[in-house]
PDB file of C-alpha atoms in Angstrom:
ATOM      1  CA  UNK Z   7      -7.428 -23.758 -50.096  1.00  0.00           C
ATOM      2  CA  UNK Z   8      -9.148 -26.761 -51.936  1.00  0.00           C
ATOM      3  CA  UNK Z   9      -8.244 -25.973 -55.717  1.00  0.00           C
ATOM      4  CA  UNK Z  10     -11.319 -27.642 -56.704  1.00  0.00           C
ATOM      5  CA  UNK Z  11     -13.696 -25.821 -54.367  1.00  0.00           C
ATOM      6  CA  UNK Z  12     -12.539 -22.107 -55.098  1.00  0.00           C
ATOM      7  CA  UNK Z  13     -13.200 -22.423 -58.706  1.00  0.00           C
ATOM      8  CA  UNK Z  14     -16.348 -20.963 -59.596  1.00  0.00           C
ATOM      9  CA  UNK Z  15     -18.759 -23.251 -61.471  1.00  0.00           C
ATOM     10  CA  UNK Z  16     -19.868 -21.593 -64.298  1.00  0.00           C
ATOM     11  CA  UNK Z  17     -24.013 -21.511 -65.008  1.00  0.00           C
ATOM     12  CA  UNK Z  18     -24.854 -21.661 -69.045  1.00  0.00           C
ATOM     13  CA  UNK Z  19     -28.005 -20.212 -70.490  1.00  0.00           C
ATOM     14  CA  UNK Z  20     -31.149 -21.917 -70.464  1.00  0.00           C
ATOM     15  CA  UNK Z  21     -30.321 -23.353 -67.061  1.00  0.00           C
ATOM     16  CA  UNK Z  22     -32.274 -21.972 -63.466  1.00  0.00           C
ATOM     17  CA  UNK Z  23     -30.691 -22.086 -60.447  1.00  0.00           C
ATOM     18  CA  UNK Z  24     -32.005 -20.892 -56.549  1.00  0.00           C
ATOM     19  CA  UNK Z  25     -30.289 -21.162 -53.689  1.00  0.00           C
ATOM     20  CA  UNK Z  26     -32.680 -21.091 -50.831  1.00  0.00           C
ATOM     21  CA  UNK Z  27     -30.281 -21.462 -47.460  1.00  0.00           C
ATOM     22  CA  UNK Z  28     -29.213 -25.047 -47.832  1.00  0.00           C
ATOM     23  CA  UNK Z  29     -31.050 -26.321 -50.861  1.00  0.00           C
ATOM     24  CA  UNK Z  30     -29.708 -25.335 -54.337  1.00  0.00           C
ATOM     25  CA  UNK Z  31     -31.927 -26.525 -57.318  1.00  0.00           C
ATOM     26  CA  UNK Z  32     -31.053 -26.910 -60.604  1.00  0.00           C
ATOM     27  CA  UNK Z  33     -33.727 -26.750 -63.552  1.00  0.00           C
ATOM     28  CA  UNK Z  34     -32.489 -27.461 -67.077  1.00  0.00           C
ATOM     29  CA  UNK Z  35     -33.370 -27.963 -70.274  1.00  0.00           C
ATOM     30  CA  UNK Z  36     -33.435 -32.342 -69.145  1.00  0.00           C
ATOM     31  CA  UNK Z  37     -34.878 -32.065 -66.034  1.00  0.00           C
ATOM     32  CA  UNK Z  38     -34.734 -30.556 -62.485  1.00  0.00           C
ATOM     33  CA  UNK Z  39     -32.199 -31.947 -59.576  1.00  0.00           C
ATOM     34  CA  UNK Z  40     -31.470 -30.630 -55.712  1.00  0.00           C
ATOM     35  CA  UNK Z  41     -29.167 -31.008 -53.149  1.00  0.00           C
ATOM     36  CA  UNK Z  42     -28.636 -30.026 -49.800  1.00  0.00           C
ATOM     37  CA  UNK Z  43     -25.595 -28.617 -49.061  1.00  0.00           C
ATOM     38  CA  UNK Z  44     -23.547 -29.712 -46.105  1.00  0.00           C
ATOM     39  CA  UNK Z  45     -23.578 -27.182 -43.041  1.00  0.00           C
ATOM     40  CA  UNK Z  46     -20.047 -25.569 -42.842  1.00  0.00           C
ATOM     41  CA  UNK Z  47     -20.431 -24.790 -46.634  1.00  0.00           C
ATOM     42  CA  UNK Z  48     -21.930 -21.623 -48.301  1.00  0.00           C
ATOM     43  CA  UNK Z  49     -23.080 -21.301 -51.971  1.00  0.00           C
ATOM     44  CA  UNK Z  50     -23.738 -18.338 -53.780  1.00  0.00           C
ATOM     45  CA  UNK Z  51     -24.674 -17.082 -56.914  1.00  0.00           C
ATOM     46  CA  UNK Z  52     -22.741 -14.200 -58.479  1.00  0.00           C
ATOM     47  CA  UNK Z  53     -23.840 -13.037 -62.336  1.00  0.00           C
ATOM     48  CA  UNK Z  54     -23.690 -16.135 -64.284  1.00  0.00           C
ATOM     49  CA  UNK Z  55     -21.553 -18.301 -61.831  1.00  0.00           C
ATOM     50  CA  UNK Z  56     -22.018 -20.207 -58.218  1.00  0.00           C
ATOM     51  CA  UNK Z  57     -19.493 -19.907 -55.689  1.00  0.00           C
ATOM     52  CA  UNK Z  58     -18.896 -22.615 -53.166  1.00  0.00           C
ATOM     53  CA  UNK Z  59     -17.369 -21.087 -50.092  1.00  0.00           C
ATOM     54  CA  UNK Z  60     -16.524 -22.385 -46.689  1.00  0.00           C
ATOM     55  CA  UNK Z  61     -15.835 -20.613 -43.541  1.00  0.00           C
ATOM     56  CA  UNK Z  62     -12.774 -22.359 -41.547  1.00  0.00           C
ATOM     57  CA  UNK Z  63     -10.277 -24.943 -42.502  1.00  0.00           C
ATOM     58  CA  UNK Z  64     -11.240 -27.481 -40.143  1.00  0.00           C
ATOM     59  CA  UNK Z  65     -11.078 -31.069 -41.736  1.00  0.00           C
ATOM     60  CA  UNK Z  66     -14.184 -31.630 -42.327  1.00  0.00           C
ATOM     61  CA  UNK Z  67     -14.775 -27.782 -44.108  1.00  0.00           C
ATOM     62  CA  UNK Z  68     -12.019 -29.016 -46.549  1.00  0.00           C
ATOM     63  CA  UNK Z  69     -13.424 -32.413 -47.383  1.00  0.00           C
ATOM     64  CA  UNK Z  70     -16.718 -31.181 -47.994  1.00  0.00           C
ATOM     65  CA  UNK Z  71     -15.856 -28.159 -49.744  1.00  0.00           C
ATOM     66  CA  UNK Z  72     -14.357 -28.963 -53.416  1.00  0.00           C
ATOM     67  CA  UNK Z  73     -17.075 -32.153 -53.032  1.00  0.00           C
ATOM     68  CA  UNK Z  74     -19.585 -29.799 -52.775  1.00  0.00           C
ATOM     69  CA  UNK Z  75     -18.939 -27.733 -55.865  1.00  0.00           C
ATOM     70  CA  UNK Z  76     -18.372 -30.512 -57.871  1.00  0.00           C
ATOM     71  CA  UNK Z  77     -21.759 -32.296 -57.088  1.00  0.00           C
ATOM     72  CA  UNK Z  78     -23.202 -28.815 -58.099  1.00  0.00           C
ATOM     73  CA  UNK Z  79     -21.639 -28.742 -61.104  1.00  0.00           C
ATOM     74  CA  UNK Z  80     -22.229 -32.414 -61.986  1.00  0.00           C
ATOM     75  CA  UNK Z  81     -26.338 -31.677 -61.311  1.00  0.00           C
ATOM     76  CA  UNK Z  82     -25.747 -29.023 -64.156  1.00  0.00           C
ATOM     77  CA  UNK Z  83     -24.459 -30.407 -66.432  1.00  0.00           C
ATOM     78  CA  UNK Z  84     -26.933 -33.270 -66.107  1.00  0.00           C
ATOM     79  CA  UNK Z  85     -29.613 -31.054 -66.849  1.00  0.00           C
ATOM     80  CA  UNK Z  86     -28.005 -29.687 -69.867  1.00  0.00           C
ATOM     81  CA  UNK Z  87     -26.334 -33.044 -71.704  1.00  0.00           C
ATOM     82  CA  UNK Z  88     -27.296 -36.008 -69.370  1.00  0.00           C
ATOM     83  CA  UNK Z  89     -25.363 -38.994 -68.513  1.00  0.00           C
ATOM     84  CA  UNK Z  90     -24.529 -42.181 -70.312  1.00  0.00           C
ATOM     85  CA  UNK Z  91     -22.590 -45.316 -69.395  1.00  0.00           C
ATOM     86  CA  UNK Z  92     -22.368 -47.932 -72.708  1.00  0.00           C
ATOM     87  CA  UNK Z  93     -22.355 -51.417 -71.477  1.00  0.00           C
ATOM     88  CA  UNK Z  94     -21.481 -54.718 -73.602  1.00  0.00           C
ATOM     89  CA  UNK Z  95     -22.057 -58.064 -73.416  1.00  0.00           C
ATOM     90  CA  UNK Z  96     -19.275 -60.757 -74.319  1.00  0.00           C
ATOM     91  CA  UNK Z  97     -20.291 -64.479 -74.434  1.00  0.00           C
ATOM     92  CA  UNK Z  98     -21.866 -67.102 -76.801  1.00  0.00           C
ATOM     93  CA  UNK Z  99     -25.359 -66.646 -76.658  1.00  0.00           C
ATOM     94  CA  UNK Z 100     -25.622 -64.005 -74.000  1.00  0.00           C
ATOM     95  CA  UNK Z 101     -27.646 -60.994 -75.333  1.00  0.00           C
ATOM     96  CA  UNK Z 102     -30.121 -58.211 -73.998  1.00  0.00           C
ATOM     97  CA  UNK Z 103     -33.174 -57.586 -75.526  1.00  0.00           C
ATOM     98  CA  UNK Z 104     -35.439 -54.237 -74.961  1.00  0.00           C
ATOM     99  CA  UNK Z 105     -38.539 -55.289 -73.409  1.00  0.00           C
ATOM    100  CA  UNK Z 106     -40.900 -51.762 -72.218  1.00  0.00           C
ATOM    101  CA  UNK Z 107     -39.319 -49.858 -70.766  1.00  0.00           C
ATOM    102  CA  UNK Z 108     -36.540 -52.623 -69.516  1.00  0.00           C
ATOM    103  CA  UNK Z 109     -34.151 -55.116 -70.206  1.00  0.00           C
ATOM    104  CA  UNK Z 110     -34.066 -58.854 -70.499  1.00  0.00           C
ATOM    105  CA  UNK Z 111     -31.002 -60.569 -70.539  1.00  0.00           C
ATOM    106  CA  UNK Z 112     -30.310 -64.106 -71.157  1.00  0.00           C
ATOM    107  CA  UNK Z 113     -26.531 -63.970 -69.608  1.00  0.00           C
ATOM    108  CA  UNK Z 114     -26.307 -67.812 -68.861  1.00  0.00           C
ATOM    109  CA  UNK Z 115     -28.423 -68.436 -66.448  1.00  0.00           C
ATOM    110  CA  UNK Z 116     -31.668 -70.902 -66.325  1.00  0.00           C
ATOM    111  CA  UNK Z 117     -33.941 -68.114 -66.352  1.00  0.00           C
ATOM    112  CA  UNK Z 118     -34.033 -64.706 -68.456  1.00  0.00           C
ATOM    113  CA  UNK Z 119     -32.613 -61.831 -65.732  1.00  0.00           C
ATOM    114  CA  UNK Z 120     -35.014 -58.346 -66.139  1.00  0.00           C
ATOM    115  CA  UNK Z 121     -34.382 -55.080 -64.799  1.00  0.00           C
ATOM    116  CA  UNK Z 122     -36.687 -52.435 -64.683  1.00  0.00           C
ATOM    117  CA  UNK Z 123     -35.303 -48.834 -64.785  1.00  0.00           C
ATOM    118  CA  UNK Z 124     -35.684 -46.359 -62.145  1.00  0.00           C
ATOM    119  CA  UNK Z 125     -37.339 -43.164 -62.092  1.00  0.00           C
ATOM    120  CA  UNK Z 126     -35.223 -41.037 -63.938  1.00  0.00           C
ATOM    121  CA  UNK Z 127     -32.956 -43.296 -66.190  1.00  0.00           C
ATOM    122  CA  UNK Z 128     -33.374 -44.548 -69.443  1.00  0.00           C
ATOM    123  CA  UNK Z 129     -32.080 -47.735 -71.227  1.00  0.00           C
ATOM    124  CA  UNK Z 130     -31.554 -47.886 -74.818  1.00  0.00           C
ATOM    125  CA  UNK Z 131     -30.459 -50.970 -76.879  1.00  0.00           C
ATOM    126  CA  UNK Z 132     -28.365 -50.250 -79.718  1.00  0.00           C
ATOM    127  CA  UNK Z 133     -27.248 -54.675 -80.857  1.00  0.00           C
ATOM    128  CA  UNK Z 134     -27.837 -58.017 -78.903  1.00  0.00           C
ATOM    129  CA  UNK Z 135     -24.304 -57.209 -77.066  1.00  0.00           C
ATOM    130  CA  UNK Z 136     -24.556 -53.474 -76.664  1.00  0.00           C
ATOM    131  CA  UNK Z 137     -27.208 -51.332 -74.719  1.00  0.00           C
ATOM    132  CA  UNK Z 138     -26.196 -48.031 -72.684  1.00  0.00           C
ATOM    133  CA  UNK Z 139     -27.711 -46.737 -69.534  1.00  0.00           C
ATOM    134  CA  UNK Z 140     -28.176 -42.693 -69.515  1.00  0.00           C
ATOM    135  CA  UNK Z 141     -30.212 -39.826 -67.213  1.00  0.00           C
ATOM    136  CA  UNK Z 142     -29.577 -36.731 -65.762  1.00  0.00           C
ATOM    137  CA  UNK Z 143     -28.206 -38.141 -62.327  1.00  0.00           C
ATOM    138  CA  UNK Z 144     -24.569 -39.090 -62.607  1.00  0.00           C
ATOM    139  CA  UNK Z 145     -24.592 -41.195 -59.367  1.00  0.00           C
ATOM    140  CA  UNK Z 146     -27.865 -42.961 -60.008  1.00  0.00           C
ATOM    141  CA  UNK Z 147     -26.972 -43.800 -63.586  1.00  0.00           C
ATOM    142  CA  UNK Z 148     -23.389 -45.055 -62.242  1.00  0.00           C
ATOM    143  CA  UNK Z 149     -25.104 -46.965 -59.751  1.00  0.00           C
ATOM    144  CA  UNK Z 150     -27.668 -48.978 -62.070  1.00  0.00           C
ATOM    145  CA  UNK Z 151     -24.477 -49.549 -64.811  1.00  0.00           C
ATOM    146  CA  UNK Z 152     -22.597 -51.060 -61.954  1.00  0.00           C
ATOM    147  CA  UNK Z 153     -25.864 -53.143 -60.816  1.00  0.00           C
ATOM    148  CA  UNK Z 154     -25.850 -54.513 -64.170  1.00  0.00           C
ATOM    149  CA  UNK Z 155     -22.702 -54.874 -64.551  1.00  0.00           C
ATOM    150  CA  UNK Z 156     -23.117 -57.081 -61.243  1.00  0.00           C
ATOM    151  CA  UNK Z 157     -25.078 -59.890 -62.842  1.00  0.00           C
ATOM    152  CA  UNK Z 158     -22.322 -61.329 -64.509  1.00  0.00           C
ATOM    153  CA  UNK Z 159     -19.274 -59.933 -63.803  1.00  0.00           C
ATOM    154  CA  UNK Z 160     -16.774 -60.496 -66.607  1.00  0.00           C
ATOM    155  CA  UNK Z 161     -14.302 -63.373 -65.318  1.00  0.00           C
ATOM    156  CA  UNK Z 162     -10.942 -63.863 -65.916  1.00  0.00           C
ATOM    157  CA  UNK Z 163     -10.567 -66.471 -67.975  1.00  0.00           C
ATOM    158  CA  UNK Z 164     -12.659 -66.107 -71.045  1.00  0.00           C
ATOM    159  CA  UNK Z 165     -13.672 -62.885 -70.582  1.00  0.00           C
ATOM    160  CA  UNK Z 166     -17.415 -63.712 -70.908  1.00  0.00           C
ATOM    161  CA  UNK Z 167     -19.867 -61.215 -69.132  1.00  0.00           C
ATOM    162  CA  UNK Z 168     -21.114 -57.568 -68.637  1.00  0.00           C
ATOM    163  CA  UNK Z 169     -18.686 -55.249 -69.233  1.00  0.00           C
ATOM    164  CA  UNK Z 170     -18.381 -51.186 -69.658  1.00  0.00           C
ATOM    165  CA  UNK Z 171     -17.472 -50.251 -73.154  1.00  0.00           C
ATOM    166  CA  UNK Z 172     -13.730 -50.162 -73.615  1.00  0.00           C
ATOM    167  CA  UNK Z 173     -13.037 -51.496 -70.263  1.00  0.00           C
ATOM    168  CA  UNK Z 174     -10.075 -53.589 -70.265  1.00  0.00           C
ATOM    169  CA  UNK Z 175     -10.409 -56.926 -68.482  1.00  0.00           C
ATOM    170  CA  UNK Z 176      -7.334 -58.564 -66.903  1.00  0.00           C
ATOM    171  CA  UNK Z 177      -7.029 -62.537 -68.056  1.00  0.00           C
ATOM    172  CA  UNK Z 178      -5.406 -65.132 -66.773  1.00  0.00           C
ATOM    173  CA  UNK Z 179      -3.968 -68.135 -68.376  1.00  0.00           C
ATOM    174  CA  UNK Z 180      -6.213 -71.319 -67.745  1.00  0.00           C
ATOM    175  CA  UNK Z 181      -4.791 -74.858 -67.209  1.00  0.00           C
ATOM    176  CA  UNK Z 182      -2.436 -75.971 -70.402  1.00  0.00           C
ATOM    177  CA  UNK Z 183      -0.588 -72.332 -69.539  1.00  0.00           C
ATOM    178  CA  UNK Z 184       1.794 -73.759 -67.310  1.00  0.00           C
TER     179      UNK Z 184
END
């Protein structure tokens, strides 16, 4: 029995839930998200808790099943406290600058780079170097971090780039390190 998938994810106050065969929707203080749940698996909701069931122990039953739960629980507690990845920027004269609703940066490269956010995420520039990325959808805020992140990855040997806050960046030793 998946350990992850037989716990029951637990639903706070102030958050909706239905379960209508294989959609469950989540409506929170933040926002609403849905998700269809994979055939073998069964979700249910008991009192103040879901349970994510599944009906055989075929392969695929136990792949899907603690995935399952943990995608539901990951949709609640994006409507109740959001996501946020912090990015920073290393570099003489790279820097990101709010402009709208998006972000300029000027990592380098002949041209200022923009990115406009998609529905549902938020950017917010704190200095020059640091700005974070946050919504209520862990995957799709993961995804535009690592898009930005993409731009200018941060290279080995100076470091210089777009980097997660508090990631650790492996260097190597340049030319006189011999």
């Amino acid at each position: 029995m998946s350990r992850i998938g037989k716990l029951p994810v637990p639903v706070p106050a102030g958050v909706d839930i239905t379960v209508s065969g294989a959609l469950v929707t989540v409506k929170g203080p933040k926002g609403s998200l849905e998700h269809n749940v994979p055939a073998p698996i069964n979700v249910a909701q008991e009192d103040t808790q879901l349970v994510v069931s599944r009906p055989d122990d075929e392969r695929n039953s136990r792949a899907l099943h603690g995935l399952t739960r943990t995608l539901i629980a990951n949709m609640i507690t994006g409507v109740t406290q959001g996501y946020e990845k912090k990015l920073e920027i290393v570099g003489t004269g790279y820097r990101v600058v709010a402009k709208g609703s998006g972000l300029e940066f000027a990592l380098g490269f002949s041209h200022p780079v923009v990115i406009e956010p998609p529905a549902g995420v938020t950017f917010a520039v704190e200095s020059p170097t640091k700005f974070s990325v946050s919504g209520i959808d862990k995957q799709q805020v993961g995804e535009v971090a690592a898009n930005i992140r993409k731009i200018r990855k941060p290279e080995p040997y100076k470091g210089k780039g777009v980097r997660y806050a508090g990631e650790n960046v492996r260097r190597k030793v340049g030319k006189a390190g011999k």
